[in-house]
Amino acid sequence: MTKPIIPAEEFAERRARAVDAARARGLDGLLVASRGGGTLDRYADVLYLTNFYTHFPFIPDFEGNWSARAHTFLVLPVDAAPELLIDVPDDGRIRLADGKVSYSDFVLEDTAEALKRAGLARGRVGLVGGDVLTFTMLNKLKAALPDLTLVPADDVLTKLRSIKSPGEIALLRRASQVGSRMIEAMMAAAEPGASHGDVVAAGLNHLVPAGGILYNSFMASGRGGDPSRLAKSNFPTWGSEKRLEKGDWIRLGISGAVDGYVFDLARAKAVGPVSARQVELFEAAIACIEATLGAIRPGATAHDLGAAGLGKQTALGFKIDGVFSAMGHGIGLGWDDPWLARGVTTPILPNMVLSVERTITQDGYLGDFEESILVTPDGYELITDAPRRFW
């Protein structure tokens, strides 16, 4: 069956009709926003505090029928019992013995009532996770509670979540081991004739039985000096129809979660015999990671790690011109602090778990490498254990 294709002209016609409608209403223009993904989304803060995750996908509010689907709110007063507002039934995992759990189709309205019950209707309340609220939801909350003052407070949980407990470290080890086995399966499947989809499917055959979920798989393949061989896709990231050929390189950067805790790693290899130029790029990415990890010591900051890795890249003769200017980040129930970038003064402390990553490109070649590590009192310990080199 031939894949349907919408012609470019149709998209232009749609935009023209939207502009006409805006003009007819006296508007100067439109701001069109979307929310993508949803496989994991932004669940970390409530899960961190209550062990609750809503699996319901985001849908717009339908007045009189539901509100704030895919959203969860925890009302956490300083001098009263907490209340958790959820949009799907508890599956038995919620941990909130000292508080109340309210399941509702009208999550937003019930959150406003919970704030009233907590005596916070006229309070000054810190808002954690404000980036997950839509403009409409926030305005409805303000209308229901006109005397409530909300102030940004993301840093409260950012700081707490950056240092992992022994239980969290155990979960992150398990997640990284599952991710390591997944990427091994994907690398084994990356042979001549395979598509990017075939490669991801091989990894999912391990990930899904292990109870994990894929968040994304950054994929690209190509051949130095031959732009026609470059293969990548945004939606889905494994959607390219090109098949691998001998002489190509391929990079795999995968992330997902097991029991909510994230794995994040990357590898690259040659398809068929490896060339010296491919090895140069592959090894450069590894060298940048090694330089970053070498900067971990008591008293080090996120700046020190970022500067060490990026400095190694420039010393090797590769420009820093990618879309990601950090050498990595914390991981836990998502992408945590700190970001390993120049100028970030956050200290690197024991029991942080970091993913250290670098992608390097030049002349149509690409090297990609990422490891996850546990910071220890005198250094670090790898928690990813996939082979480093596939050549």
PDB file of C-alpha atoms in Angstrom, residues 77-315:
ATOM      1  CA  PRO A  77      -0.209  22.926  53.087  1.00  0.00           C
ATOM      2  CA  VAL A  78       2.387  23.624  55.751  1.00  0.00           C
ATOM      3  CA  ASP A  79      -0.143  23.250  58.589  1.00  0.00           C
ATOM      4  CA  ALA A  80      -2.840  20.857  57.316  1.00  0.00           C
ATOM      5  CA  ALA A  81      -3.158  17.434  55.721  1.00  0.00           C
ATOM      6  CA  PRO A  82      -2.227  17.078  52.034  1.00  0.00           C
ATOM      7  CA  GLU A  83      -4.723  16.208  49.322  1.00  0.00           C
ATOM      8  CA  LEU A  84      -3.969  14.528  46.004  1.00  0.00           C
ATOM      9  CA  LEU A  85      -6.284  15.208  43.057  1.00  0.00           C
ATOM     10  CA  ILE A  86      -6.152  12.491  40.367  1.00  0.00           C
ATOM     11  CA  ASP A  87      -7.850  11.833  37.025  1.00  0.00           C
ATOM     12  CA  VAL A  88      -7.611   8.016  36.971  1.00  0.00           C
ATOM     13  CA  PRO A  89      -8.291   5.520  39.778  1.00  0.00           C
ATOM     14  CA  ASP A  90      -5.528   4.593  42.190  1.00  0.00           C
ATOM     15  CA  ASP A  91      -3.905   1.306  41.149  1.00  0.00           C
ATOM     16  CA  GLY A  92      -2.739   0.678  44.677  1.00  0.00           C
ATOM     17  CA  ARG A  93       0.600   2.453  44.438  1.00  0.00           C
ATOM     18  CA  ILE A  94      -0.249   5.827  45.976  1.00  0.00           C
ATOM     19  CA  ARG A  95       1.663   6.526  49.144  1.00  0.00           C
ATOM     20  CA  LEU A  96      -0.239   9.220  51.043  1.00  0.00           C
ATOM     21  CA  ALA A  97      -1.299   7.710  54.349  1.00  0.00           C
ATOM     22  CA  ASP A  98      -1.400  11.115  56.058  1.00  0.00           C
ATOM     23  CA  GLY A  99      -3.618  12.731  53.449  1.00  0.00           C
ATOM     24  CA  LYS A 100      -6.646  12.443  51.214  1.00  0.00           C
ATOM     25  CA  VAL A 101      -6.919  11.159  47.642  1.00  0.00           C
ATOM     26  CA  SER A 102      -9.713  12.539  45.454  1.00  0.00           C
ATOM     27  CA  TYR A 103     -10.479  10.933  42.070  1.00  0.00           C
ATOM     28  CA  SER A 104     -12.511  13.087  39.715  1.00  0.00           C
ATOM     29  CA  ASP A 105     -13.296  13.912  36.110  1.00  0.00           C
ATOM     30  CA  PHE A 106     -13.162  17.582  37.124  1.00  0.00           C
ATOM     31  CA  VAL A 107      -9.608  17.750  38.365  1.00  0.00           C
ATOM     32  CA  LEU A 108      -9.177  21.504  38.080  1.00  0.00           C
ATOM     33  CA  GLU A 109     -12.396  22.433  39.870  1.00  0.00           C
ATOM     34  CA  ASP A 110     -11.721  19.916  42.633  1.00  0.00           C
ATOM     35  CA  THR A 111      -8.193  21.273  43.046  1.00  0.00           C
ATOM     36  CA  ALA A 112      -9.665  24.712  43.672  1.00  0.00           C
ATOM     37  CA  GLU A 113     -11.989  23.212  46.300  1.00  0.00           C
ATOM     38  CA  ALA A 114      -9.062  21.355  47.896  1.00  0.00           C
ATOM     39  CA  LEU A 115      -7.136  24.613  48.198  1.00  0.00           C
ATOM     40  CA  LYS A 116     -10.165  26.139  49.917  1.00  0.00           C
ATOM     41  CA  ARG A 117     -10.440  23.180  52.304  1.00  0.00           C
ATOM     42  CA  ALA A 118      -6.770  23.587  53.120  1.00  0.00           C
ATOM     43  CA  GLY A 119      -7.284  27.231  54.016  1.00  0.00           C
ATOM     44  CA  LEU A 120      -5.191  28.393  51.091  1.00  0.00           C
ATOM     45  CA  ALA A 121      -7.814  30.331  49.120  1.00  0.00           C
ATOM     46  CA  ARG A 122      -6.216  33.584  50.264  1.00  0.00           C
ATOM     47  CA  GLY A 123      -2.750  32.170  50.748  1.00  0.00           C
ATOM     48  CA  ARG A 124       0.599  32.647  49.069  1.00  0.00           C
ATOM     49  CA  VAL A 125       1.286  29.253  47.528  1.00  0.00           C
ATOM     50  CA  GLY A 126       4.392  28.041  45.732  1.00  0.00           C
ATOM     51  CA  LEU A 127       3.673  26.531  42.349  1.00  0.00           C
ATOM     52  CA  VAL A 128       5.826  23.561  41.355  1.00  0.00           C
ATOM     53  CA  GLY A 129       5.502  22.362  37.788  1.00  0.00           C
ATOM     54  CA  GLY A 130       3.747  25.405  36.413  1.00  0.00           C
ATOM     55  CA  ASP A 131       5.038  24.567  32.939  1.00  0.00           C
ATOM     56  CA  VAL A 132       2.554  21.691  32.656  1.00  0.00           C
ATOM     57  CA  LEU A 133      -0.460  23.971  33.083  1.00  0.00           C
ATOM     58  CA  THR A 134      -2.188  25.308  30.025  1.00  0.00           C
ATOM     59  CA  PHE A 135      -3.015  29.007  29.813  1.00  0.00           C
ATOM     60  CA  THR A 136      -6.716  28.100  30.038  1.00  0.00           C
ATOM     61  CA  MET A 137      -6.250  25.986  33.160  1.00  0.00           C
ATOM     62  CA  LEU A 138      -4.254  28.646  34.961  1.00  0.00           C
ATOM     63  CA  ASN A 139      -6.836  31.312  34.155  1.00  0.00           C
ATOM     64  CA  LYS A 140      -9.671  29.069  35.393  1.00  0.00           C
ATOM     65  CA  LEU A 141      -7.814  28.475  38.643  1.00  0.00           C
ATOM     66  CA  LYS A 142      -7.277  32.204  39.102  1.00  0.00           C
ATOM     67  CA  ALA A 143     -10.967  32.876  38.402  1.00  0.00           C
ATOM     68  CA  ALA A 144     -12.038  30.307  40.999  1.00  0.00           C
ATOM     69  CA  LEU A 145      -9.575  31.632  43.583  1.00  0.00           C
ATOM     70  CA  PRO A 146      -9.079  35.351  42.895  1.00  0.00           C
ATOM     71  CA  ASP A 147      -7.354  35.961  46.252  1.00  0.00           C
ATOM     72  CA  LEU A 148      -4.840  33.135  45.869  1.00  0.00           C
ATOM     73  CA  THR A 149      -1.251  34.216  45.163  1.00  0.00           C
ATOM     74  CA  LEU A 150       0.842  31.711  43.217  1.00  0.00           C
ATOM     75  CA  VAL A 151       4.610  32.115  43.097  1.00  0.00           C
ATOM     76  CA  PRO A 152       7.121  29.941  41.194  1.00  0.00           C
ATOM     77  CA  ALA A 153       8.649  27.274  43.439  1.00  0.00           C
ATOM     78  CA  ASP A 154      10.131  24.659  41.117  1.00  0.00           C
ATOM     79  CA  ASP A 155      13.483  24.981  42.853  1.00  0.00           C
ATOM     80  CA  VAL A 156      12.069  23.403  46.019  1.00  0.00           C
ATOM     81  CA  LEU A 157      11.779  19.978  44.420  1.00  0.00           C
ATOM     82  CA  THR A 158      14.631  20.527  41.970  1.00  0.00           C
ATOM     83  CA  LYS A 159      17.034  20.624  44.893  1.00  0.00           C
ATOM     84  CA  LEU A 160      15.426  17.681  46.687  1.00  0.00           C
ATOM     85  CA  ARG A 161      15.359  15.480  43.603  1.00  0.00           C
ATOM     86  CA  SER A 162      18.992  16.108  42.640  1.00  0.00           C
ATOM     87  CA  ILE A 163      20.335  13.917  45.473  1.00  0.00           C
ATOM     88  CA  LYS A 164      19.151  10.314  45.215  1.00  0.00           C
ATOM     89  CA  SER A 165      18.251   7.999  48.089  1.00  0.00           C
ATOM     90  CA  PRO A 166      19.584   4.418  48.221  1.00  0.00           C
ATOM     91  CA  GLY A 167      16.243   3.170  46.924  1.00  0.00           C
ATOM     92  CA  GLU A 168      16.340   5.597  44.025  1.00  0.00           C
ATOM     93  CA  ILE A 169      19.913   4.616  43.212  1.00  0.00           C
ATOM     94  CA  ALA A 170      18.858   0.959  43.086  1.00  0.00           C
ATOM     95  CA  LEU A 171      16.007   1.805  40.720  1.00  0.00           C
ATOM     96  CA  LEU A 172      18.312   3.875  38.530  1.00  0.00           C
ATOM     97  CA  ARG A 173      20.815   1.012  38.382  1.00  0.00           C
ATOM     98  CA  ARG A 174      18.084  -1.344  37.250  1.00  0.00           C
ATOM     99  CA  ALA A 175      16.804   1.129  34.671  1.00  0.00           C
ATOM    100  CA  SER A 176      20.303   1.659  33.274  1.00  0.00           C
ATOM    101  CA  GLN A 177      20.881  -2.076  33.048  1.00  0.00           C
ATOM    102  CA  VAL A 178      17.635  -2.522  31.132  1.00  0.00           C
ATOM    103  CA  GLY A 179      18.625   0.364  28.851  1.00  0.00           C
ATOM    104  CA  SER A 180      22.069  -1.155  28.340  1.00  0.00           C
ATOM    105  CA  ARG A 181      20.588  -4.481  27.249  1.00  0.00           C
ATOM    106  CA  MET A 182      18.194  -2.607  24.968  1.00  0.00           C
ATOM    107  CA  ILE A 183      20.925  -0.693  23.172  1.00  0.00           C
ATOM    108  CA  GLU A 184      22.968  -3.884  22.781  1.00  0.00           C
ATOM    109  CA  ALA A 185      20.007  -5.491  21.021  1.00  0.00           C
ATOM    110  CA  MET A 186      19.613  -2.432  18.809  1.00  0.00           C
ATOM    111  CA  MET A 187      23.290  -2.341  17.884  1.00  0.00           C
ATOM    112  CA  ALA A 188      23.185  -6.027  16.986  1.00  0.00           C
ATOM    113  CA  ALA A 189      20.192  -5.356  14.724  1.00  0.00           C
ATOM    114  CA  ALA A 190      21.894  -2.414  12.958  1.00  0.00           C
ATOM    115  CA  GLU A 191      23.141  -4.428  10.002  1.00  0.00           C
ATOM    116  CA  PRO A 192      22.932  -3.929   6.223  1.00  0.00           C
ATOM    117  CA  GLY A 193      19.327  -4.090   5.039  1.00  0.00           C
ATOM    118  CA  ALA A 194      17.759  -3.075   8.353  1.00  0.00           C
ATOM    119  CA  SER A 195      15.634   0.058   8.708  1.00  0.00           C
ATOM    120  CA  HIS A 196      15.697   2.351  11.709  1.00  0.00           C
ATOM    121  CA  GLY A 197      12.330   0.888  12.660  1.00  0.00           C
ATOM    122  CA  ASP A 198      13.777  -2.628  12.592  1.00  0.00           C
ATOM    123  CA  VAL A 199      16.536  -1.474  14.949  1.00  0.00           C
ATOM    124  CA  VAL A 200      14.066   0.070  17.432  1.00  0.00           C
ATOM    125  CA  ALA A 201      11.849  -3.017  17.283  1.00  0.00           C
ATOM    126  CA  ALA A 202      14.794  -5.179  18.313  1.00  0.00           C
ATOM    127  CA  GLY A 203      15.313  -2.983  21.358  1.00  0.00           C
ATOM    128  CA  LEU A 204      11.621  -2.944  22.276  1.00  0.00           C
ATOM    129  CA  ASN A 205      11.625  -6.733  22.252  1.00  0.00           C
ATOM    130  CA  HIS A 206      13.869  -6.474  25.295  1.00  0.00           C
ATOM    131  CA  LEU A 207      12.501  -3.290  26.870  1.00  0.00           C
ATOM    132  CA  VAL A 208       8.802  -4.156  26.929  1.00  0.00           C
ATOM    133  CA  PRO A 209       9.123  -7.588  28.620  1.00  0.00           C
ATOM    134  CA  ALA A 210      11.404  -5.922  31.172  1.00  0.00           C
ATOM    135  CA  GLY A 211       8.557  -3.567  32.126  1.00  0.00           C
ATOM    136  CA  GLY A 212      10.148  -0.496  30.601  1.00  0.00           C
ATOM    137  CA  ILE A 213       8.788   2.217  28.364  1.00  0.00           C
ATOM    138  CA  LEU A 214      10.570   4.066  25.569  1.00  0.00           C
ATOM    139  CA  TYR A 215      10.629   7.845  25.763  1.00  0.00           C
ATOM    140  CA  ASN A 216      12.656   8.570  22.658  1.00  0.00           C
ATOM    141  CA  SER A 217      15.232   7.083  20.328  1.00  0.00           C
ATOM    142  CA  PHE A 218      17.403   9.700  18.686  1.00  0.00           C
ATOM    143  CA  MET A 219      18.545   8.002  15.499  1.00  0.00           C
ATOM    144  CA  ALA A 220      20.593   8.921  12.481  1.00  0.00           C
ATOM    145  CA  SER A 221      22.668   7.079   9.950  1.00  0.00           C
ATOM    146  CA  GLY A 222      24.732   8.180   7.016  1.00  0.00           C
ATOM    147  CA  ARG A 223      28.008   8.129   5.160  1.00  0.00           C
ATOM    148  CA  GLY A 224      30.639  10.819   5.293  1.00  0.00           C
ATOM    149  CA  GLY A 225      30.688  13.051   2.241  1.00  0.00           C
ATOM    150  CA  ASP A 226      27.430  11.643   0.829  1.00  0.00           C
ATOM    151  CA  PRO A 227      24.446  13.757   1.958  1.00  0.00           C
ATOM    152  CA  SER A 228      22.043  11.473   0.107  1.00  0.00           C
ATOM    153  CA  ARG A 229      22.803   8.705   2.617  1.00  0.00           C
ATOM    154  CA  LEU A 230      21.845  10.774   5.680  1.00  0.00           C
ATOM    155  CA  ALA A 231      18.760   9.230   7.260  1.00  0.00           C
ATOM    156  CA  LYS A 232      16.787  10.651  10.163  1.00  0.00           C
ATOM    157  CA  SER A 233      13.188  11.483  11.027  1.00  0.00           C
ATOM    158  CA  ASN A 234      11.466  13.675  13.579  1.00  0.00           C
ATOM    159  CA  PHE A 235       8.082  11.949  13.850  1.00  0.00           C
ATOM    160  CA  PRO A 236       8.649   9.236  14.737  1.00  0.00           C
ATOM    161  CA  THR A 237      12.394   9.377  15.235  1.00  0.00           C
ATOM    162  CA  TRP A 238      12.706   5.884  13.719  1.00  0.00           C
ATOM    163  CA  GLY A 239      10.511   6.695  10.717  1.00  0.00           C
ATOM    164  CA  SER A 240      13.164   6.995   7.986  1.00  0.00           C
ATOM    165  CA  GLU A 241      12.489   4.679   5.054  1.00  0.00           C
ATOM    166  CA  LYS A 242      16.170   4.345   4.117  1.00  0.00           C
ATOM    167  CA  ARG A 243      17.786   1.006   4.893  1.00  0.00           C
ATOM    168  CA  LEU A 244      21.291   0.614   6.242  1.00  0.00           C
ATOM    169  CA  GLU A 245      24.098  -0.202   3.836  1.00  0.00           C
ATOM    170  CA  LYS A 246      27.688  -1.317   4.295  1.00  0.00           C
ATOM    171  CA  GLY A 247      29.885   1.711   4.852  1.00  0.00           C
ATOM    172  CA  ASP A 248      27.244   3.663   6.804  1.00  0.00           C
ATOM    173  CA  TRP A 249      27.567   4.815  10.364  1.00  0.00           C
ATOM    174  CA  ILE A 250      24.617   4.744  12.774  1.00  0.00           C
ATOM    175  CA  ARG A 251      24.030   6.511  16.077  1.00  0.00           C
ATOM    176  CA  LEU A 252      21.495   5.453  18.703  1.00  0.00           C
ATOM    177  CA  GLY A 253      20.575   7.678  21.612  1.00  0.00           C
ATOM    178  CA  ILE A 254      17.841   6.097  23.716  1.00  0.00           C
ATOM    179  CA  SER A 255      15.980   7.129  26.833  1.00  0.00           C
ATOM    180  CA  GLY A 256      13.066   5.615  28.657  1.00  0.00           C
ATOM    181  CA  ALA A 257      11.972   4.583  32.100  1.00  0.00           C
ATOM    182  CA  VAL A 258      11.568   1.517  34.254  1.00  0.00           C
ATOM    183  CA  ASP A 259       9.265   2.027  37.257  1.00  0.00           C
ATOM    184  CA  GLY A 260       9.415   5.746  36.504  1.00  0.00           C
ATOM    185  CA  TYR A 261      13.203   6.001  36.729  1.00  0.00           C
ATOM    186  CA  VAL A 262      15.056   7.056  33.623  1.00  0.00           C
ATOM    187  CA  PHE A 263      17.761   5.398  31.578  1.00  0.00           C
ATOM    188  CA  ASP A 264      19.648   7.508  29.068  1.00  0.00           C
ATOM    189  CA  LEU A 265      22.578   6.344  26.946  1.00  0.00           C
ATOM    190  CA  ALA A 266      24.013   6.510  23.432  1.00  0.00           C
ATOM    191  CA  ARG A 267      26.328   4.532  21.196  1.00  0.00           C
ATOM    192  CA  ALA A 268      27.518   4.657  17.584  1.00  0.00           C
ATOM    193  CA  LYS A 269      29.023   2.111  15.236  1.00  0.00           C
ATOM    194  CA  ALA A 270      29.877   1.317  11.641  1.00  0.00           C
ATOM    195  CA  VAL A 271      27.553  -0.776   9.513  1.00  0.00           C
ATOM    196  CA  GLY A 272      29.913  -3.369   8.128  1.00  0.00           C
ATOM    197  CA  PRO A 273      33.688  -2.767   8.160  1.00  0.00           C
ATOM    198  CA  VAL A 274      34.730   0.331  10.096  1.00  0.00           C
ATOM    199  CA  SER A 275      36.834   3.083   8.532  1.00  0.00           C
ATOM    200  CA  ALA A 276      39.556   5.159  10.161  1.00  0.00           C
ATOM    201  CA  ARG A 277      37.481   8.323   9.739  1.00  0.00           C
ATOM    202  CA  GLN A 278      34.472   6.751  11.444  1.00  0.00           C
ATOM    203  CA  VAL A 279      36.672   5.659  14.340  1.00  0.00           C
ATOM    204  CA  GLU A 280      38.031   9.193  14.671  1.00  0.00           C
ATOM    205  CA  LEU A 281      34.535  10.566  15.307  1.00  0.00           C
ATOM    206  CA  PHE A 282      33.462   7.659  17.497  1.00  0.00           C
ATOM    207  CA  GLU A 283      36.570   7.997  19.658  1.00  0.00           C
ATOM    208  CA  ALA A 284      36.254  11.789  19.876  1.00  0.00           C
ATOM    209  CA  ALA A 285      32.817  11.473  21.481  1.00  0.00           C
ATOM    210  CA  ILE A 286      34.151   8.927  23.975  1.00  0.00           C
ATOM    211  CA  ALA A 287      37.151  11.140  24.770  1.00  0.00           C
ATOM    212  CA  CYS A 288      34.857  14.066  25.614  1.00  0.00           C
ATOM    213  CA  ILE A 289      32.923  11.881  28.052  1.00  0.00           C
ATOM    214  CA  GLU A 290      36.135  10.618  29.630  1.00  0.00           C
ATOM    215  CA  ALA A 291      37.364  14.201  30.076  1.00  0.00           C
ATOM    216  CA  THR A 292      34.082  15.160  31.741  1.00  0.00           C
ATOM    217  CA  LEU A 293      34.159  12.181  34.090  1.00  0.00           C
ATOM    218  CA  GLY A 294      37.799  12.905  34.877  1.00  0.00           C
ATOM    219  CA  ALA A 295      36.761  16.258  36.318  1.00  0.00           C
ATOM    220  CA  ILE A 296      34.575  14.648  39.000  1.00  0.00           C
ATOM    221  CA  ARG A 297      36.248  15.172  42.356  1.00  0.00           C
ATOM    222  CA  PRO A 298      35.302  16.671  45.734  1.00  0.00           C
ATOM    223  CA  GLY A 299      34.556  20.362  45.278  1.00  0.00           C
ATOM    224  CA  ALA A 300      33.855  20.122  41.541  1.00  0.00           C
ATOM    225  CA  THR A 301      30.969  22.063  40.038  1.00  0.00           C
ATOM    226  CA  ALA A 302      28.731  21.454  37.041  1.00  0.00           C
ATOM    227  CA  HIS A 303      30.776  24.145  35.295  1.00  0.00           C
ATOM    228  CA  ASP A 304      33.973  22.172  35.838  1.00  0.00           C
ATOM    229  CA  LEU A 305      32.489  19.072  34.220  1.00  0.00           C
ATOM    230  CA  GLY A 306      30.965  20.965  31.305  1.00  0.00           C
ATOM    231  CA  ALA A 307      34.136  22.925  30.646  1.00  0.00           C
ATOM    232  CA  ALA A 308      36.269  19.781  30.739  1.00  0.00           C
ATOM    233  CA  GLY A 309      34.198  17.951  28.135  1.00  0.00           C
ATOM    234  CA  LEU A 310      33.659  20.897  25.825  1.00  0.00           C
ATOM    235  CA  GLY A 311      37.307  21.869  26.152  1.00  0.00           C
ATOM    236  CA  LYS A 312      38.318  18.388  25.056  1.00  0.00           C
ATOM    237  CA  GLN A 313      36.068  18.679  22.007  1.00  0.00           C
ATOM    238  CA  THR A 314      37.700  21.886  20.841  1.00  0.00           C
ATOM    239  CA  ALA A 315      41.184  20.529  21.638  1.00  0.00           C
TER     240      ALA A 315
END
